[in-house]
mmCIF file of C-alpha atoms in Angstrom:
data_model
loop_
_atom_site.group_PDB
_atom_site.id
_atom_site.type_symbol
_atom_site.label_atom_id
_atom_site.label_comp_id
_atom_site.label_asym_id
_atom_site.label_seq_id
_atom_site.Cartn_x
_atom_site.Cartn_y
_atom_site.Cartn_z
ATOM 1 C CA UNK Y 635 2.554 -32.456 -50.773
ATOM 2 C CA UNK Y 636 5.126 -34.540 -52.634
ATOM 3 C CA UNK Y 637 4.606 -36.851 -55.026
ATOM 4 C CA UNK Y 638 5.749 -40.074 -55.667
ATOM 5 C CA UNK Y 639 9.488 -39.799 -57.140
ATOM 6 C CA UNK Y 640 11.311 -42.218 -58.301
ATOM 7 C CA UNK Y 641 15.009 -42.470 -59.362
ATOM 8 C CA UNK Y 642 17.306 -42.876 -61.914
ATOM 9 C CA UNK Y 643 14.774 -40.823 -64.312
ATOM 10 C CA UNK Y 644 16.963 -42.832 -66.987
ATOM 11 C CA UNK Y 645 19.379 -45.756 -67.125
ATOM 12 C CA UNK Y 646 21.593 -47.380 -69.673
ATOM 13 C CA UNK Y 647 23.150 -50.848 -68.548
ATOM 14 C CA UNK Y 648 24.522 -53.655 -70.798
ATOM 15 C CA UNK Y 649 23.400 -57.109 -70.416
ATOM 16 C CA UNK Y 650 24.547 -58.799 -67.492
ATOM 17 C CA UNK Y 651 24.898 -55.673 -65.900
ATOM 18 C CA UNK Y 652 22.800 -54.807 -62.390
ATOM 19 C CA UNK Y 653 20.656 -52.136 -62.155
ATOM 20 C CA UNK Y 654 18.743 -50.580 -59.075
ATOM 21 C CA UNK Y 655 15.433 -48.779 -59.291
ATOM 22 C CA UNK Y 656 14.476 -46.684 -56.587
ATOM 23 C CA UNK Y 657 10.471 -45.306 -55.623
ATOM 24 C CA UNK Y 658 10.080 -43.044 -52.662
ATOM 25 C CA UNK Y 659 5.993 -43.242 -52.262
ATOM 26 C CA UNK Y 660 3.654 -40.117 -50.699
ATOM 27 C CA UNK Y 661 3.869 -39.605 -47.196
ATOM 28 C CA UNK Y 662 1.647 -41.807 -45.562
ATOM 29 C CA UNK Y 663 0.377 -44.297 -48.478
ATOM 30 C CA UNK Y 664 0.874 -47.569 -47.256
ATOM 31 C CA UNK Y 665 0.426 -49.628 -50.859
ATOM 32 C CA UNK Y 666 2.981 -49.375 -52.847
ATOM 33 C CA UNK Y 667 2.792 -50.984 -56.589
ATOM 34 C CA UNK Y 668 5.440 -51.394 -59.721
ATOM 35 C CA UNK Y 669 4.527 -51.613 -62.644
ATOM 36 C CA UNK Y 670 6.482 -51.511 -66.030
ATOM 37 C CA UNK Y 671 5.539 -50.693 -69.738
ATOM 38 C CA UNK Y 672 7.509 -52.633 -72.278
ATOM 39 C CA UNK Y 673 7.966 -51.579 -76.219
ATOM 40 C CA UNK Y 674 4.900 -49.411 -76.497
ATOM 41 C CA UNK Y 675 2.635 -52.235 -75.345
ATOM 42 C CA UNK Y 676 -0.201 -51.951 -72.054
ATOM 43 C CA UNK Y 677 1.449 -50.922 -68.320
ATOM 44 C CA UNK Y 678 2.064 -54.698 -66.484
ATOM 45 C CA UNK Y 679 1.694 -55.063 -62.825
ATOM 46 C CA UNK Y 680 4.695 -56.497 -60.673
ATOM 47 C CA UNK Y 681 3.899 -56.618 -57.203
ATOM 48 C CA UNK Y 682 2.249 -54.896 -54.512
ATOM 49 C CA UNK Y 683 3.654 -54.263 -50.752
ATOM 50 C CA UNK Y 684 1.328 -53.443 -47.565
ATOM 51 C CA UNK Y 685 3.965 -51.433 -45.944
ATOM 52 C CA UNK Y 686 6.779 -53.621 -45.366
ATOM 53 C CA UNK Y 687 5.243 -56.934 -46.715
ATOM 54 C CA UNK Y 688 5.188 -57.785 -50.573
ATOM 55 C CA UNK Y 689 1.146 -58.526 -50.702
ATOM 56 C CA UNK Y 690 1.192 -59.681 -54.403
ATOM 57 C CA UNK Y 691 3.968 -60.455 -56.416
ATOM 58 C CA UNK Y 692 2.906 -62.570 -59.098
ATOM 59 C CA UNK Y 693 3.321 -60.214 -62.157
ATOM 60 C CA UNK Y 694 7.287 -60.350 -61.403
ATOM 61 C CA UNK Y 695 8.867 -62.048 -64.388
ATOM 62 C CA UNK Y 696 11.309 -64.033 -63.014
ATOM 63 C CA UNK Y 697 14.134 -64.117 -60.215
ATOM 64 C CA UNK Y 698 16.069 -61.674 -61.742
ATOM 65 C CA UNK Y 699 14.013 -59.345 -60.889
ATOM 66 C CA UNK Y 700 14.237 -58.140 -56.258
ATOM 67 C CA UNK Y 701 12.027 -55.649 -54.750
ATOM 68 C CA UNK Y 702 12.278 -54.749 -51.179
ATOM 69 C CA UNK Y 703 10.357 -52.568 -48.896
ATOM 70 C CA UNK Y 704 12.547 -51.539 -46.345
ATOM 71 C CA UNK Y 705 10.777 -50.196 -43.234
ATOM 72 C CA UNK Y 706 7.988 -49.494 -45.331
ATOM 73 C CA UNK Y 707 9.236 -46.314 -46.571
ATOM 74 C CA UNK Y 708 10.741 -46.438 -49.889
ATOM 75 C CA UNK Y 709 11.129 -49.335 -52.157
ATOM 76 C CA UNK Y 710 13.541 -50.842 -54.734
ATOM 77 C CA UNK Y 711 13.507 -52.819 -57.522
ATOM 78 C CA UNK Y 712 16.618 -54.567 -58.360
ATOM 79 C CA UNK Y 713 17.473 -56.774 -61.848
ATOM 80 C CA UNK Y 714 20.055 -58.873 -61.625
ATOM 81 C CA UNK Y 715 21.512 -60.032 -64.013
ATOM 82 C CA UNK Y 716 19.759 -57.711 -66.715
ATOM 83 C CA UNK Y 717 18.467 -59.097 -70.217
ATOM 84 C CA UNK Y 718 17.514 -57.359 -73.275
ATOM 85 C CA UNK Y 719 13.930 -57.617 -72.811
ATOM 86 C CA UNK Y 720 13.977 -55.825 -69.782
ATOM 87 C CA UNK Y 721 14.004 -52.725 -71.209
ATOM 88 C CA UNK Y 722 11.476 -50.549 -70.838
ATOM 89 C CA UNK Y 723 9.520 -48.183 -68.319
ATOM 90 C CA UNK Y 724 9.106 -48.676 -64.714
ATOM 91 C CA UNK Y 725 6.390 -46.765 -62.658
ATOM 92 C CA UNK Y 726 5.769 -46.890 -59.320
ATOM 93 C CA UNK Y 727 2.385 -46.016 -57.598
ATOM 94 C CA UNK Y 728 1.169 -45.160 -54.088
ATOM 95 C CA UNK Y 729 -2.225 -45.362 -52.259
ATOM 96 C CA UNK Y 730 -3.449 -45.125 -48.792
ATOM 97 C CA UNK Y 731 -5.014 -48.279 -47.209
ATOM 98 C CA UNK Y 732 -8.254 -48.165 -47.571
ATOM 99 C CA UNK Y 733 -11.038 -49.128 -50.191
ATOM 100 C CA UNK Y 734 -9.363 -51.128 -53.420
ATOM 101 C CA UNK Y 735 -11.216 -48.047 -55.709
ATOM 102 C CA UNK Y 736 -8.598 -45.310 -54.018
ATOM 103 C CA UNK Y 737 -6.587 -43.677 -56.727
ATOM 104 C CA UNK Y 738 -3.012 -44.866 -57.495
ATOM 105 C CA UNK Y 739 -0.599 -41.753 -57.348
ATOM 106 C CA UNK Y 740 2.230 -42.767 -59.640
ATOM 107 C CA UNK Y 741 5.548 -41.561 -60.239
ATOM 108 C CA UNK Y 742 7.455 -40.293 -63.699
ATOM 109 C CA UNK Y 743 8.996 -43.873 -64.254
ATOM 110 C CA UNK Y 744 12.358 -45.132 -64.561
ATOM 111 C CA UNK Y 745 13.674 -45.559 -68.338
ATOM 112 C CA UNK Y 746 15.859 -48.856 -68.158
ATOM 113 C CA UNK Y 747 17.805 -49.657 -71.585
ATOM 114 C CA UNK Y 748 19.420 -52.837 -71.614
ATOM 115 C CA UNK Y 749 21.826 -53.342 -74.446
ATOM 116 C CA UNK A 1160 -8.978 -63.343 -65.927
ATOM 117 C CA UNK A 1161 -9.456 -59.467 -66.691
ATOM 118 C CA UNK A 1162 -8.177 -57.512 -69.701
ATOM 119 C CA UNK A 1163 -8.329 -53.809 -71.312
ATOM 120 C CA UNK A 1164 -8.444 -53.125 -74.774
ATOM 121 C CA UNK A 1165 -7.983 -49.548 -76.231
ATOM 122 C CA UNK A 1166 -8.437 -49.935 -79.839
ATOM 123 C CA UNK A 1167 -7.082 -47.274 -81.523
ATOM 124 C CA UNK A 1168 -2.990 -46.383 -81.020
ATOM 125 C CA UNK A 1169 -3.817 -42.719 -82.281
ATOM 126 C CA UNK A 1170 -6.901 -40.341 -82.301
ATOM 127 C CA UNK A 1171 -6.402 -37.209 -84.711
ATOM 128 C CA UNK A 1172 -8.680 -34.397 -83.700
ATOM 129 C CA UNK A 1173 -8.718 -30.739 -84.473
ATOM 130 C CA UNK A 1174 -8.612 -27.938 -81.766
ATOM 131 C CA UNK A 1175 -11.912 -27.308 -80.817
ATOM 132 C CA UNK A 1176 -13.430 -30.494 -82.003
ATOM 133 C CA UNK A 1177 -14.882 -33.494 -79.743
ATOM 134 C CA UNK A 1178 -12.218 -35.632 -78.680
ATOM 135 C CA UNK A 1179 -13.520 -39.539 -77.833
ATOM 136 C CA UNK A 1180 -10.658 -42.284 -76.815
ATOM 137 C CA UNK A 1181 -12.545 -45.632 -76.863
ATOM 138 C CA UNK A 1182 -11.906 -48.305 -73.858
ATOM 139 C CA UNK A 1183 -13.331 -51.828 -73.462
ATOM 140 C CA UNK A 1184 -12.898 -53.993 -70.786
ATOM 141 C CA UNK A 1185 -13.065 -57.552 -69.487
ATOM 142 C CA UNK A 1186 -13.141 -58.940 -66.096
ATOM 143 C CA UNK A 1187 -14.832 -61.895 -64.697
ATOM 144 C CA UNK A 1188 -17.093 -59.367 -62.072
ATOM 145 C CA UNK A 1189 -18.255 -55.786 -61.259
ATOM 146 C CA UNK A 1190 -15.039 -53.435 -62.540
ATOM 147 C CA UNK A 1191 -13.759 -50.289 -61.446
ATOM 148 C CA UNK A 1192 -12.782 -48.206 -64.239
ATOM 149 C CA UNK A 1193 -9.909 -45.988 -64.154
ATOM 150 C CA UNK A 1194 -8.036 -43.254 -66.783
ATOM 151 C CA UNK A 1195 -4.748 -41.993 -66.172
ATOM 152 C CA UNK A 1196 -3.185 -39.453 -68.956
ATOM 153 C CA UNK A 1197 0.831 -39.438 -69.098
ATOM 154 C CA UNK A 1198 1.886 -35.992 -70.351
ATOM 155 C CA UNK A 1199 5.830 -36.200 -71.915
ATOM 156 C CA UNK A 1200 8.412 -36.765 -69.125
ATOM 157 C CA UNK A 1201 5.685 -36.910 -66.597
ATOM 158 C CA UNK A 1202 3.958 -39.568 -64.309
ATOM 159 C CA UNK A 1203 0.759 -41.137 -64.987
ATOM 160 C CA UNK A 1204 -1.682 -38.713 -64.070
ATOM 161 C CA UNK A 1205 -5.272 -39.946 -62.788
ATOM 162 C CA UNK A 1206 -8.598 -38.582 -64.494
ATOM 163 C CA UNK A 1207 -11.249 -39.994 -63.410
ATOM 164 C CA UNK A 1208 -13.065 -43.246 -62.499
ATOM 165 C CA UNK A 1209 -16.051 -45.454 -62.205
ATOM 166 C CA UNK A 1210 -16.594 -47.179 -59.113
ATOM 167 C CA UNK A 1211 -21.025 -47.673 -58.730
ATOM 168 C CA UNK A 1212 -24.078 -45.283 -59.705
ATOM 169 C CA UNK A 1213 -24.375 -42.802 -62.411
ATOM 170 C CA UNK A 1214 -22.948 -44.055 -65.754
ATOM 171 C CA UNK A 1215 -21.552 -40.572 -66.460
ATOM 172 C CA UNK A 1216 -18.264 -39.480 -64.788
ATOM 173 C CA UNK A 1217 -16.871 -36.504 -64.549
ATOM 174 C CA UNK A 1218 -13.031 -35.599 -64.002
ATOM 175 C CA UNK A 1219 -10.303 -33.255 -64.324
ATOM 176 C CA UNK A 1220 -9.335 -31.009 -67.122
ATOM 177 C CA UNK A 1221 -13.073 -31.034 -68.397
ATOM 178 C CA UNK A 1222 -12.601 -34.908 -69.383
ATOM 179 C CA UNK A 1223 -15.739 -37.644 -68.756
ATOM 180 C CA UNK A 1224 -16.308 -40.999 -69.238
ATOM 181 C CA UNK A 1225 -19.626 -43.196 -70.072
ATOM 182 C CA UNK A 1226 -19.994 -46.596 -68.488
ATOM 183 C CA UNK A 1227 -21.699 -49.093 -70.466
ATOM 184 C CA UNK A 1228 -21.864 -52.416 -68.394
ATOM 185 C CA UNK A 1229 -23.616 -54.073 -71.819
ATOM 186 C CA UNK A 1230 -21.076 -53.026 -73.804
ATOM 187 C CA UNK A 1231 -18.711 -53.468 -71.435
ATOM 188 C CA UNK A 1232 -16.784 -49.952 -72.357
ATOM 189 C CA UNK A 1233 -15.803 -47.049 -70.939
ATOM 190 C CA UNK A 1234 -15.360 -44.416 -73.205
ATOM 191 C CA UNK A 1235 -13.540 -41.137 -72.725
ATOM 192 C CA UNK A 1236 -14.653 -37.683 -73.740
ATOM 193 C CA UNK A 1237 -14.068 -33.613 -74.023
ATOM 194 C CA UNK A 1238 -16.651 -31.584 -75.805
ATOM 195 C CA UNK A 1239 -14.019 -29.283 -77.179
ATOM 196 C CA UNK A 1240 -10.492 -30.359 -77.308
ATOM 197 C CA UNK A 1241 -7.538 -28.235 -76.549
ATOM 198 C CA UNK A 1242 -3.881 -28.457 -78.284
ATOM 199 C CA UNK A 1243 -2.511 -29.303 -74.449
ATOM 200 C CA UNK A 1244 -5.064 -32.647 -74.294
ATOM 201 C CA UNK A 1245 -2.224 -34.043 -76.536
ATOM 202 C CA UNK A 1246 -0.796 -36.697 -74.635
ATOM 203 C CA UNK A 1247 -0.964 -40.627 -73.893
ATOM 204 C CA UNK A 1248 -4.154 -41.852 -72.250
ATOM 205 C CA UNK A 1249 -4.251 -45.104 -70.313
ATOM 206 C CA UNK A 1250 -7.638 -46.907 -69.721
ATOM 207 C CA UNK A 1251 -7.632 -49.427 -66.829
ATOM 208 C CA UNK A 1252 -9.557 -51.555 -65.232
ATOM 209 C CA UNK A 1253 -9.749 -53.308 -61.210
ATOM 210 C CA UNK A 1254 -12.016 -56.445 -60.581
ATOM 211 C CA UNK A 1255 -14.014 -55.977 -56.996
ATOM 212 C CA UNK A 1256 -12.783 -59.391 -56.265
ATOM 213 C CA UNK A 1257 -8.751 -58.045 -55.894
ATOM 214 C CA UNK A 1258 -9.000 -56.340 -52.506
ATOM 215 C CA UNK A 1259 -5.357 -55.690 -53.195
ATOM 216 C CA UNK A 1260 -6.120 -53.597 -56.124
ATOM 217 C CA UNK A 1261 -3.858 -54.040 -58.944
ATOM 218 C CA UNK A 1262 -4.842 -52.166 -62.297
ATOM 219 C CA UNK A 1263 -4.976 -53.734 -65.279
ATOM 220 C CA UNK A 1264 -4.013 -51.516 -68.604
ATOM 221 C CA UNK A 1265 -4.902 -51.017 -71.549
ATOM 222 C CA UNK A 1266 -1.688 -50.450 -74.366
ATOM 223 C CA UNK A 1267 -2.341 -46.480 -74.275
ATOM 224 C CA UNK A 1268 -3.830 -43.972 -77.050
ATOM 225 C CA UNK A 1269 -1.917 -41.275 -78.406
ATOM 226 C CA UNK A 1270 -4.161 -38.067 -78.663
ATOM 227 C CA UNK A 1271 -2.876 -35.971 -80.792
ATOM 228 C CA UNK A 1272 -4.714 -32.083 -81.112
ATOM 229 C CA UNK A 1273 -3.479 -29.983 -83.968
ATOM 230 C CA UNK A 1274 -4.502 -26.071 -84.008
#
């Protein structure tokens, strides 16, 4: 079974710029979470979809930041325009529907330096 | 509102020794309790977690974990530590009152075995 991927691995922008992250989630898991991790410090949520519906989004920084869910397949997370402190990791996770306990499968992360 | 602390950035343990990374939590009900190890250039990887009953959890790799609901930790530990534990272990924690199920980090612990 495939994992959760995700896509660039790594990606250098300079402030202004745009940048598009991309999560392809496990076959089947209808929740689908970011995340990022910022300067060493603890992983932050984002937002949460139910398929093709954004459940939760109230860890998204501000509205620079787009995530869409189309068809509820895969997912992207766009910043526009991108800022310095955006720079950091972001992972995406995966679960099935089900109990809130079920594991989160996540994905190798995205590297986004802004400079 | 719920938080994670993970108290120590490094652990320094010798090959063979017990390995402990410490985890403490905060959250306004009953948790679940979650670890997730990120080996380099790899996803977060899940452990093992606490939902309800025995206080002792067992996981992968030969890593458990000790709930203590009145010290409100959650402690992970190997009896005998291998050089390839060395890696960056996430402690995290979900309040039963999300039903959406968001994790909540701790800032990480590098583990670092030396042979």
């Amino acid at each position: 079974e495939a994992g959760v991927t995700q896509f660039p691995s790594h990606s250098v922008i300079e402030k202004g710029q745009t940048v598009t992250l991309r999560c392809d989630p496990i076959s089947g898991h209808d929740n689908l979470y970011w995340y990022r991790r910022v300067m060493g410090k603890e992983i932050k949520f984002l937002l949460h979809f139910v398929k093709e519906s954004k459940q939760d989004e109230s860890g998204m920084p501000n509205n620079r930041f787009l995530a869409e869910r189309t068809g509820g397949t895969y997912s992207t997370l766009k910043v526009q325009p991108a800022e310095l402190e955006d720079s950091g990791v972001y992972f995406c996770a995966s679960s099935q529907l089900g109990p809130s306990y079920n594991e989160q499968f996540f994905g190798p992360g995205t590297r986004l330096t802004v400079l | 509102a719920q938080s994670v602390a993970q108290p120590e950035d490094q652990v320094n343990v010798a090959e063979g020794n017990p390995l402990t990374v410490k985890c403490t939590y905060s959250v306004s009900g009953n948790p679940y309790l979650f670890w997730y190890v990120q080996y380099p250039n790899r996803g977060l990887q899940f452990l093992l977690k606490y939902i309800t009953g025995d206080n002792l959890v067992k996981g992968s790799y030969g890593f458990e974990a000790e709930f203590n609901k009145s010290q409100t930790s959650f402690h992970l530990k190997k009896p005998s530590a291998l050089v390839s534990d060395s890696a960056l272990y996430f402690c995290a924690v979900r309040d039963l009152t999300d039903s959406w199920g968001k994790l909540q980090f701790g800032a990480g612990t590098q583990v670092v075995v030396t042979p």
